[in-house]
mmCIF file of C-alpha atoms and ligand atoms in Angstrom:
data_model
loop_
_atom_site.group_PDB
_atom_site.id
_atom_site.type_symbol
_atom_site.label_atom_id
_atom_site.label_comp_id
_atom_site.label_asym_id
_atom_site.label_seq_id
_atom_site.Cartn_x
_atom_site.Cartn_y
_atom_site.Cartn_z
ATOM 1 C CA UNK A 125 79.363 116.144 206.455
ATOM 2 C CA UNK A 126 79.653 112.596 205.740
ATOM 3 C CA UNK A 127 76.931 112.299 208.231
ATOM 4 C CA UNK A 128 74.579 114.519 207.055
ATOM 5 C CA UNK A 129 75.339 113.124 203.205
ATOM 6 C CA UNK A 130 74.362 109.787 204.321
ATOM 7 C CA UNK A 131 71.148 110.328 205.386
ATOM 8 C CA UNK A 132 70.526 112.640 202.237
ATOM 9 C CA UNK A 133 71.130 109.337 200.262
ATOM 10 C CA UNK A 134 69.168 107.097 202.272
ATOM 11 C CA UNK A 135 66.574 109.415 200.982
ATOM 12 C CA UNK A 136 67.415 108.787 197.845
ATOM 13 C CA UNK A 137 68.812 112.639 197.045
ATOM 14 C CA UNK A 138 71.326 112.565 194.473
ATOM 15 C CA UNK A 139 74.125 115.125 195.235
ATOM 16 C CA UNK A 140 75.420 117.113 192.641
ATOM 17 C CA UNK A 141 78.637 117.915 193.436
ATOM 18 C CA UNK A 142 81.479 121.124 192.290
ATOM 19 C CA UNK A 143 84.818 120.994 194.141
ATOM 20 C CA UNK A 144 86.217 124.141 193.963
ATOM 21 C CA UNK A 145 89.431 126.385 196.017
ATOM 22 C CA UNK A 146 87.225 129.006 196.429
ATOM 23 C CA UNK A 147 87.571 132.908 195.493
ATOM 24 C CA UNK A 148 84.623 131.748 192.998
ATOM 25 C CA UNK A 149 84.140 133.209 189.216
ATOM 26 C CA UNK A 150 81.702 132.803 186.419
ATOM 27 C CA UNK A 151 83.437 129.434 185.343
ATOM 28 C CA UNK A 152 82.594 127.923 188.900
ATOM 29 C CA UNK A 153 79.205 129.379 188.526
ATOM 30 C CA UNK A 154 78.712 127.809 185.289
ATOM 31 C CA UNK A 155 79.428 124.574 186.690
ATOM 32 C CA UNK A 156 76.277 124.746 188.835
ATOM 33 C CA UNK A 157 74.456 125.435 185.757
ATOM 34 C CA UNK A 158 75.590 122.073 184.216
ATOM 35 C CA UNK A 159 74.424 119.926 186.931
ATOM 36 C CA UNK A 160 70.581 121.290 186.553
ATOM 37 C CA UNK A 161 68.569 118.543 186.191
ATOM 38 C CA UNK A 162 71.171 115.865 186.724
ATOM 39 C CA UNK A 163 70.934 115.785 190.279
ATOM 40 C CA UNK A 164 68.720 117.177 193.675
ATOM 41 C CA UNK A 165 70.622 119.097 195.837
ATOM 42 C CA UNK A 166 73.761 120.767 194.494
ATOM 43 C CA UNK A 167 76.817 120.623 196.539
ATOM 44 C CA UNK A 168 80.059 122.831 196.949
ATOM 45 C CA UNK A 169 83.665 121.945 198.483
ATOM 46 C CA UNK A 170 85.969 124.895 199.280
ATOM 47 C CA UNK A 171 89.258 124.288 200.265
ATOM 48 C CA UNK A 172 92.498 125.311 199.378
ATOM 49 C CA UNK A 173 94.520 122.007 199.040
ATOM 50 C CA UNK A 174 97.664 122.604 200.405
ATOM 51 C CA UNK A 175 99.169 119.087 198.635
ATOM 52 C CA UNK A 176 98.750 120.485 195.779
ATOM 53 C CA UNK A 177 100.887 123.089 195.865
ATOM 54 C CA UNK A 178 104.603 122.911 195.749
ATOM 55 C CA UNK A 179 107.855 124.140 197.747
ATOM 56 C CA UNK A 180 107.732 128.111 196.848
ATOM 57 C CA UNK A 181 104.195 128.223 194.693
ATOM 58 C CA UNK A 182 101.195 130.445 196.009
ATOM 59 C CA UNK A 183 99.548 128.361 198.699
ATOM 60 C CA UNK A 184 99.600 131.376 201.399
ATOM 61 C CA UNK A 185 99.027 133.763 198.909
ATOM 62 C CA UNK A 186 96.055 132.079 197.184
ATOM 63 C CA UNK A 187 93.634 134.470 197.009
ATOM 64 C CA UNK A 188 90.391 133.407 199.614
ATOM 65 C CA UNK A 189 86.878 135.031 200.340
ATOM 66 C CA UNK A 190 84.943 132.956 202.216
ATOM 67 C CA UNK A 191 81.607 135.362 202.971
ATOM 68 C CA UNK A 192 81.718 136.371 198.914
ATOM 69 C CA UNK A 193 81.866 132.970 197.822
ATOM 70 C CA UNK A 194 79.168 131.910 200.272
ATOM 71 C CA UNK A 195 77.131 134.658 198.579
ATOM 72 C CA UNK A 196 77.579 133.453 195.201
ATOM 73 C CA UNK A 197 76.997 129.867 196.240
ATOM 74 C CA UNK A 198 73.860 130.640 197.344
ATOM 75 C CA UNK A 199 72.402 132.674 194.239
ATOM 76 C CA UNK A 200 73.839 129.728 192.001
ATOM 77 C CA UNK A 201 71.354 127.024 193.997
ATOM 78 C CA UNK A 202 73.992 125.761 195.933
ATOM 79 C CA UNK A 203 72.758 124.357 199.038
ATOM 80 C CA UNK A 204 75.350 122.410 201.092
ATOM 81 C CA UNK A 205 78.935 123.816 200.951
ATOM 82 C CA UNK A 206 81.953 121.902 202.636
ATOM 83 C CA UNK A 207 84.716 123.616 203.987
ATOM 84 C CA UNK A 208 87.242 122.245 205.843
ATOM 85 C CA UNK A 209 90.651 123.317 207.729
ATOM 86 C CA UNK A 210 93.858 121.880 206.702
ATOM 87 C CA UNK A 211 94.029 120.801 210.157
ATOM 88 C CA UNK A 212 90.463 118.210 209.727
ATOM 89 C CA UNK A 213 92.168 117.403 206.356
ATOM 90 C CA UNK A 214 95.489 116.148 206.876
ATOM 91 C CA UNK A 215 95.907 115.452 210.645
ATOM 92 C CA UNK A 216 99.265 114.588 211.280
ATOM 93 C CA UNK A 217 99.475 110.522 210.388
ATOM 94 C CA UNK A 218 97.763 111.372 206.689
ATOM 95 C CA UNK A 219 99.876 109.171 205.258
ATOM 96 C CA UNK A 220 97.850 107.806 201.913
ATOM 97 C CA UNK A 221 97.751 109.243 198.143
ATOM 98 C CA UNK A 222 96.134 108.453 195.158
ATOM 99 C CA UNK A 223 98.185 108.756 191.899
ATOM 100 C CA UNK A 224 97.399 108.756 188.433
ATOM 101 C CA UNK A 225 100.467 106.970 187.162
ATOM 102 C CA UNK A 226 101.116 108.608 182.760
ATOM 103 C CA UNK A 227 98.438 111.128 183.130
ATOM 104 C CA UNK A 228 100.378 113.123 186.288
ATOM 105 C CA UNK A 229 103.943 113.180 184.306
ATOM 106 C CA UNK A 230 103.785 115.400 181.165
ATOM 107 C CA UNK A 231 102.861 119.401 180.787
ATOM 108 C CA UNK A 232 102.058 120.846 184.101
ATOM 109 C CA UNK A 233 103.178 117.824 185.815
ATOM 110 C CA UNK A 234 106.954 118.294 184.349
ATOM 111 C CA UNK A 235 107.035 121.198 186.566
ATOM 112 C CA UNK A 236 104.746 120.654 189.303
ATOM 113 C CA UNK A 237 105.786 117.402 190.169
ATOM 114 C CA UNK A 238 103.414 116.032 192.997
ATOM 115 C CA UNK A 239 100.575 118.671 191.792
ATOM 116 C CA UNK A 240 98.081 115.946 190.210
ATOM 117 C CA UNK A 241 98.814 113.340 193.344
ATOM 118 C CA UNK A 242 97.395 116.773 195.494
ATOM 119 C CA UNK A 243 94.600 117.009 193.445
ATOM 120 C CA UNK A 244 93.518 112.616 192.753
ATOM 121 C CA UNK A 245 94.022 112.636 196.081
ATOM 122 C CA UNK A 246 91.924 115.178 197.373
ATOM 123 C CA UNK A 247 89.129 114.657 194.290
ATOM 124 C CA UNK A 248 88.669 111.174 195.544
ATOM 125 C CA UNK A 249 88.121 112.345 199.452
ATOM 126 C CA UNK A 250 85.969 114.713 198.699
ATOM 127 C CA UNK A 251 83.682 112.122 196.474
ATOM 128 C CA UNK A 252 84.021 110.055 199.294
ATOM 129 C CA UNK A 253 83.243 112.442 202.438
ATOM 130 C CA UNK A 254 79.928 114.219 200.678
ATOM 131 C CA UNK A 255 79.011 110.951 198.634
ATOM 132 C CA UNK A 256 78.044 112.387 195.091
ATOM 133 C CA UNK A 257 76.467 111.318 192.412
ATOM 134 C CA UNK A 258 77.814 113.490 190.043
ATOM 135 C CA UNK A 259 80.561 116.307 189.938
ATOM 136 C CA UNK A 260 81.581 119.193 187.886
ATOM 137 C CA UNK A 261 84.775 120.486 186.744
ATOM 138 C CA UNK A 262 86.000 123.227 184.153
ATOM 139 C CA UNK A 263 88.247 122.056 181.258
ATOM 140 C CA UNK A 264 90.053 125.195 181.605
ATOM 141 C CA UNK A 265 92.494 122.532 183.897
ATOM 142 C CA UNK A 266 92.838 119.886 181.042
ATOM 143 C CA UNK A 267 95.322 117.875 182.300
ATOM 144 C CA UNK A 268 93.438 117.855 185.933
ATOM 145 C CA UNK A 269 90.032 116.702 184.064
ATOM 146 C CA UNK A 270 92.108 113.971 182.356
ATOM 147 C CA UNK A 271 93.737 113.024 185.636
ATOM 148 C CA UNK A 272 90.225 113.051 187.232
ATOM 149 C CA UNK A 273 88.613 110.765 184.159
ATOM 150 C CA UNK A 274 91.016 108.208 184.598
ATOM 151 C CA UNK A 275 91.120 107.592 188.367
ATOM 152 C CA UNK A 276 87.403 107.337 188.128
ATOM 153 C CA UNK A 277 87.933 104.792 185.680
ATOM 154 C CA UNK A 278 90.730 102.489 187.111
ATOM 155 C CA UNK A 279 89.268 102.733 190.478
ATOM 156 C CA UNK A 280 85.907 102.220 189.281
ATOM 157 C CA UNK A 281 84.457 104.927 191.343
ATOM 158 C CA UNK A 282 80.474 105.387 190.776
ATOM 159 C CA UNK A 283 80.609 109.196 190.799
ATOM 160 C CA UNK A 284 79.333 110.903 187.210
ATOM 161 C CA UNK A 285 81.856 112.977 185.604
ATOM 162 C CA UNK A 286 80.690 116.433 183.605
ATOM 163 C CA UNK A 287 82.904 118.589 182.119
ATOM 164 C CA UNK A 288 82.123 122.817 181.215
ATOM 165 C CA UNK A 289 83.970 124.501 178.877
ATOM 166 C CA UNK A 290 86.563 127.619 179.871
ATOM 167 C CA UNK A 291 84.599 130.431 180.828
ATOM 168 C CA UNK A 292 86.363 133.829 179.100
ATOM 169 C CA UNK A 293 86.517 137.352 180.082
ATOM 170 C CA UNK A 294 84.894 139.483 176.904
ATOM 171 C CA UNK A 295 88.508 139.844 175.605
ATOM 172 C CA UNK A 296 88.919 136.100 175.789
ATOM 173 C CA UNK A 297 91.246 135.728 178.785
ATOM 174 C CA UNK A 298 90.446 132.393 180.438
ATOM 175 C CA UNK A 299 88.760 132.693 183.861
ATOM 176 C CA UNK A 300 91.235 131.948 186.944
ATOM 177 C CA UNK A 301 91.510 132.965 190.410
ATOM 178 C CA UNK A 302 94.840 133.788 189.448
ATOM 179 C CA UNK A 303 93.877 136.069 187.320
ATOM 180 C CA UNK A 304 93.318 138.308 190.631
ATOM 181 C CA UNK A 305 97.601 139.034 191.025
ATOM 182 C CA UNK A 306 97.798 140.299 187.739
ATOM 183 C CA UNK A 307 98.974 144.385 187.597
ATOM 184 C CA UNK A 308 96.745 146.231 184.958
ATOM 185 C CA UNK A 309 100.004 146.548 182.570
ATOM 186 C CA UNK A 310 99.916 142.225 182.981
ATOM 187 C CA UNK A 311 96.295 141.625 182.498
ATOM 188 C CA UNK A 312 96.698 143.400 179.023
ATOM 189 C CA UNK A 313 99.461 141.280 178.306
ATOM 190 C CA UNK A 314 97.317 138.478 179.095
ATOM 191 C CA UNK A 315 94.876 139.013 176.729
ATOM 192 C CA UNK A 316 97.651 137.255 173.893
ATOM 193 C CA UNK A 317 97.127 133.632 175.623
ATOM 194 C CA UNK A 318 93.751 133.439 174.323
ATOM 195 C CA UNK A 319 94.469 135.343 171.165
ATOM 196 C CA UNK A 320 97.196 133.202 170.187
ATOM 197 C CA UNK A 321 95.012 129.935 170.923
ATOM 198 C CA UNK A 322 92.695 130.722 168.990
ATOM 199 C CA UNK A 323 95.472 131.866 165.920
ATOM 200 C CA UNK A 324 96.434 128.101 166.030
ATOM 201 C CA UNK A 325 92.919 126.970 166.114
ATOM 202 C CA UNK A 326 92.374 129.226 162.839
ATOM 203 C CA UNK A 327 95.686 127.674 161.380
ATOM 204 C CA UNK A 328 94.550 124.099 161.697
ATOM 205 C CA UNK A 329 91.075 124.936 160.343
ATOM 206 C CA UNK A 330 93.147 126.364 157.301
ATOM 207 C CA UNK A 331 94.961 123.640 156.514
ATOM 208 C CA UNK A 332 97.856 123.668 158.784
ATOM 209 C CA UNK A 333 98.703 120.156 160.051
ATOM 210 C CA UNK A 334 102.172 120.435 161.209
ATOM 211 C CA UNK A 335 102.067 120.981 165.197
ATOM 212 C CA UNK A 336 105.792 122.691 165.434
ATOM 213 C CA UNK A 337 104.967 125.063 163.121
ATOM 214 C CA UNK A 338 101.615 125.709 165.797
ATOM 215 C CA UNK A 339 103.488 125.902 168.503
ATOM 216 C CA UNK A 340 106.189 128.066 166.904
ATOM 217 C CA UNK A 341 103.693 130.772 165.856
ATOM 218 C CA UNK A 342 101.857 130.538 169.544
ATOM 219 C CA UNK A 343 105.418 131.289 170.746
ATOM 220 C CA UNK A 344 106.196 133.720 169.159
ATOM 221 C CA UNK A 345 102.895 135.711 169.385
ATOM 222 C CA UNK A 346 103.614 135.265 172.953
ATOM 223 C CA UNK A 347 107.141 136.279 172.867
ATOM 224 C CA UNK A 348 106.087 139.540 171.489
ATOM 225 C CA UNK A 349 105.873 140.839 174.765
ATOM 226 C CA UNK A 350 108.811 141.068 177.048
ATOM 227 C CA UNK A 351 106.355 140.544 179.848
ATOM 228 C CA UNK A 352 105.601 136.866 179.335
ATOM 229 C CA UNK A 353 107.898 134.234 180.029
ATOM 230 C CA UNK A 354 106.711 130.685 178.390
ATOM 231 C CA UNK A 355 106.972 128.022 180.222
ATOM 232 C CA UNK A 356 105.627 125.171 177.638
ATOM 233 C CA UNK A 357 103.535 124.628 174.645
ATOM 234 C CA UNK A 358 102.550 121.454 173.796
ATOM 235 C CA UNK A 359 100.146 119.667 171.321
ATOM 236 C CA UNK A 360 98.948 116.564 172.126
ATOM 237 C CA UNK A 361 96.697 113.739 172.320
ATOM 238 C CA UNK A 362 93.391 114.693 174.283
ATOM 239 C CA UNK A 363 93.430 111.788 175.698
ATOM 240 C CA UNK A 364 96.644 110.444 176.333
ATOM 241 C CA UNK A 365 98.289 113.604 176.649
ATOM 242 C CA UNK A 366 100.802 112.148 174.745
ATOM 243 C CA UNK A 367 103.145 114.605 172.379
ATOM 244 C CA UNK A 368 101.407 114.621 168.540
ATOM 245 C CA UNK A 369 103.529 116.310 165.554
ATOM 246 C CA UNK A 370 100.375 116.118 163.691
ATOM 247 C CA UNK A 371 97.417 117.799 163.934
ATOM 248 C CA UNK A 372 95.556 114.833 162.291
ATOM 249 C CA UNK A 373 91.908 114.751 163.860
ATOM 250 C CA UNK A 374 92.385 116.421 166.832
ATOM 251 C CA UNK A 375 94.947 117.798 169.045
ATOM 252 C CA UNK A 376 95.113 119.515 172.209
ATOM 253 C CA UNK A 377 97.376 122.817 172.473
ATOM 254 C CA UNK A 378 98.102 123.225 176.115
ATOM 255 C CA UNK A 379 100.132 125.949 177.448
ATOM 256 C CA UNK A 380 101.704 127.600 180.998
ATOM 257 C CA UNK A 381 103.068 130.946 180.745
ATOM 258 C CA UNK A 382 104.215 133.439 183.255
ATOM 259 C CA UNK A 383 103.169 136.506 183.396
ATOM 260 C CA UNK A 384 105.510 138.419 185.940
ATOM 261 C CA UNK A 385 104.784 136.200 188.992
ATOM 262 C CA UNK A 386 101.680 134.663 187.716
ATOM 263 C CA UNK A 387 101.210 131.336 186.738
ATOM 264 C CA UNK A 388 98.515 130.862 183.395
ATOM 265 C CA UNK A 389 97.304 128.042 182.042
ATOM 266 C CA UNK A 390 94.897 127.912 179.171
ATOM 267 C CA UNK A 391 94.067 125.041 175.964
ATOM 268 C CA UNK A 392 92.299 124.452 173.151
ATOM 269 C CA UNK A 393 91.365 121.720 171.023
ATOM 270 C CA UNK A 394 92.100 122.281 167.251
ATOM 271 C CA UNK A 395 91.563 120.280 164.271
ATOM 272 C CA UNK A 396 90.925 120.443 160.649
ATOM 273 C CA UNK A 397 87.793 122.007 159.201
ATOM 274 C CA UNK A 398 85.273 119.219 158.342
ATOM 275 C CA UNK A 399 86.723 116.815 161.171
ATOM 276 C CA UNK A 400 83.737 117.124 163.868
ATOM 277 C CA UNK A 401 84.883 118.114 167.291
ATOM 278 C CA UNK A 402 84.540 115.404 170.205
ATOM 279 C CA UNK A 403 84.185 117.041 173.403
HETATM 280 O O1 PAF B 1552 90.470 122.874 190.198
HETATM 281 C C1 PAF B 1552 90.552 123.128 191.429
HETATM 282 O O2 PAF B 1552 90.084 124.149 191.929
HETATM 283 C C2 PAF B 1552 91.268 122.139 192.337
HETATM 284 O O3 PAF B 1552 92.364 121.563 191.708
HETATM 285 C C3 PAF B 1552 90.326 121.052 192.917
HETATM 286 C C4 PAF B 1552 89.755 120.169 191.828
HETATM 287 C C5 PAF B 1552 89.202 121.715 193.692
HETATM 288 C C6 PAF B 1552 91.110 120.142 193.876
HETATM 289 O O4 PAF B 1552 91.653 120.867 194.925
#
């Protein structure tokens, strides 16, 4: 790959590149979409990162479709698609890690504690093995976008950053491969992340400013249903991810919830009417 990368540089192609884990929906597709006209060829990486995952989460279990998401690839204008084995990946003296010191610690981090030093570290081989210009990635993952941002920036890596907003199901559930485990009694459940996102976005625009009184409502929306079991909500700065009481001019909500076995994550940014959004 590096190989044949090279060569489409010395050409002067600028690769457009969207790292995904495969078992691809809408919000990958969408990603494609956002690199039209920003680059030449368009690039995909699939491959289940298995430092990313901790002791007990789903790494053998992660859902994986290699012909479909081939297929999709393709009809989204994909034309170079990078898939490596664990094996090529980590041979056994890997022995080097990239971490993104504040960024990693809070929200998902508290509880998946080498998650974001799986992800930096993969992110940054990736950008380095297919040489892009530019990448995508959905801000459906926040924190992971955040994380992303700022390695780019302290290692001052010359790869383009764009971002897409959360794709939703018509009933506002946020896209996920995850979403794939869910029993048809928990997908309904589901449906009260997004609902109760946008119920705090709706509070803020109304006036609300207090973020406890946010979060309380979220979790108790939430806790409504037997079925989900919280396992944070948090408002904070979008770009320190650091905790805000107020909602001021702009906070992010960020939550993880389970949902029998299944791990959700889903955000918004809210504010107050008549202060102008920023991403
Ligand atoms: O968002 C994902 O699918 C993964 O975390 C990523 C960025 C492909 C790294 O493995």
């Amino acid at each position: 790959m590096s190989s044949y990368t090279a060569e489409l540089k010395r050409k002067g192609i600028r690769i457009g590149l969207v790292p995904t884990m495969g078992f691809l929906h809408e919000g990958h597709l969408s990603l494609f979409r956002l690199l039209d006209g920003r680059c030449d060829q368009k690039a995909a990486s699939i491959f289940v990162n298995p430092i990313q995952f901790g002791v007990g989460e789903d790494l053998d279990k992660y859902p994986r479709d290699e012909a479909r998401d081939l297929m999709l690839l393709e009809k989204a204008g994909c034309e170079l698609v990078f898939a490596p084995s664990s094996n090529e990946m980590y041979p056994p003296d890997f022995q080097t890690y990239v971490n993104v010191e504040a960024l990693s610690k809070p929200l998902c981090g508290k509880f998946r504690p080498d998650h974001f030093r799986g992800v930096s570290t993969i992110v940054l081989r990736l950008f380095n093995i297919i040489g892009c210009s530019i990448a995508a990635f959905g801000l459906k993952d926040y924190q992971q976008a955040r994380v992303i941002e700022q390695m780019m920036h302290d290692l001052n890596l010359p790869v383009e950053l764009v971002f897409g907003e959360t794709v939703r199901e018509p009933d506002g559930l946020a896209m996920s491969s995850r979403n794939k485990y869910l029993s048809k009694q928990e997908r309904d459940f589901a449906v009260l992340i997004s609902k109760a996102l946008e119920w705090a976005k709706e509070q803020a625009e109304s006036g609300v400013s207090n973020c406890a009184e946010i979060v309380s409502g979220i979790r108790d929306m939430l806790k409504s249903r037997n079925g989900i079991e919280i396992q944070y909500i948090e408002t904070v700065n979008p770009e320190t991810l650091e905790s805000q009481e107020e909602v001021g001019d702009g906070v992010q909500v960020l939550l993880a919830v389970y949902i029998g076995r299944t791990r959700l994550i889903d955000n918004i940014r809210i504010f107050r009417s008549g202060v102008k959004r920023l991403v």
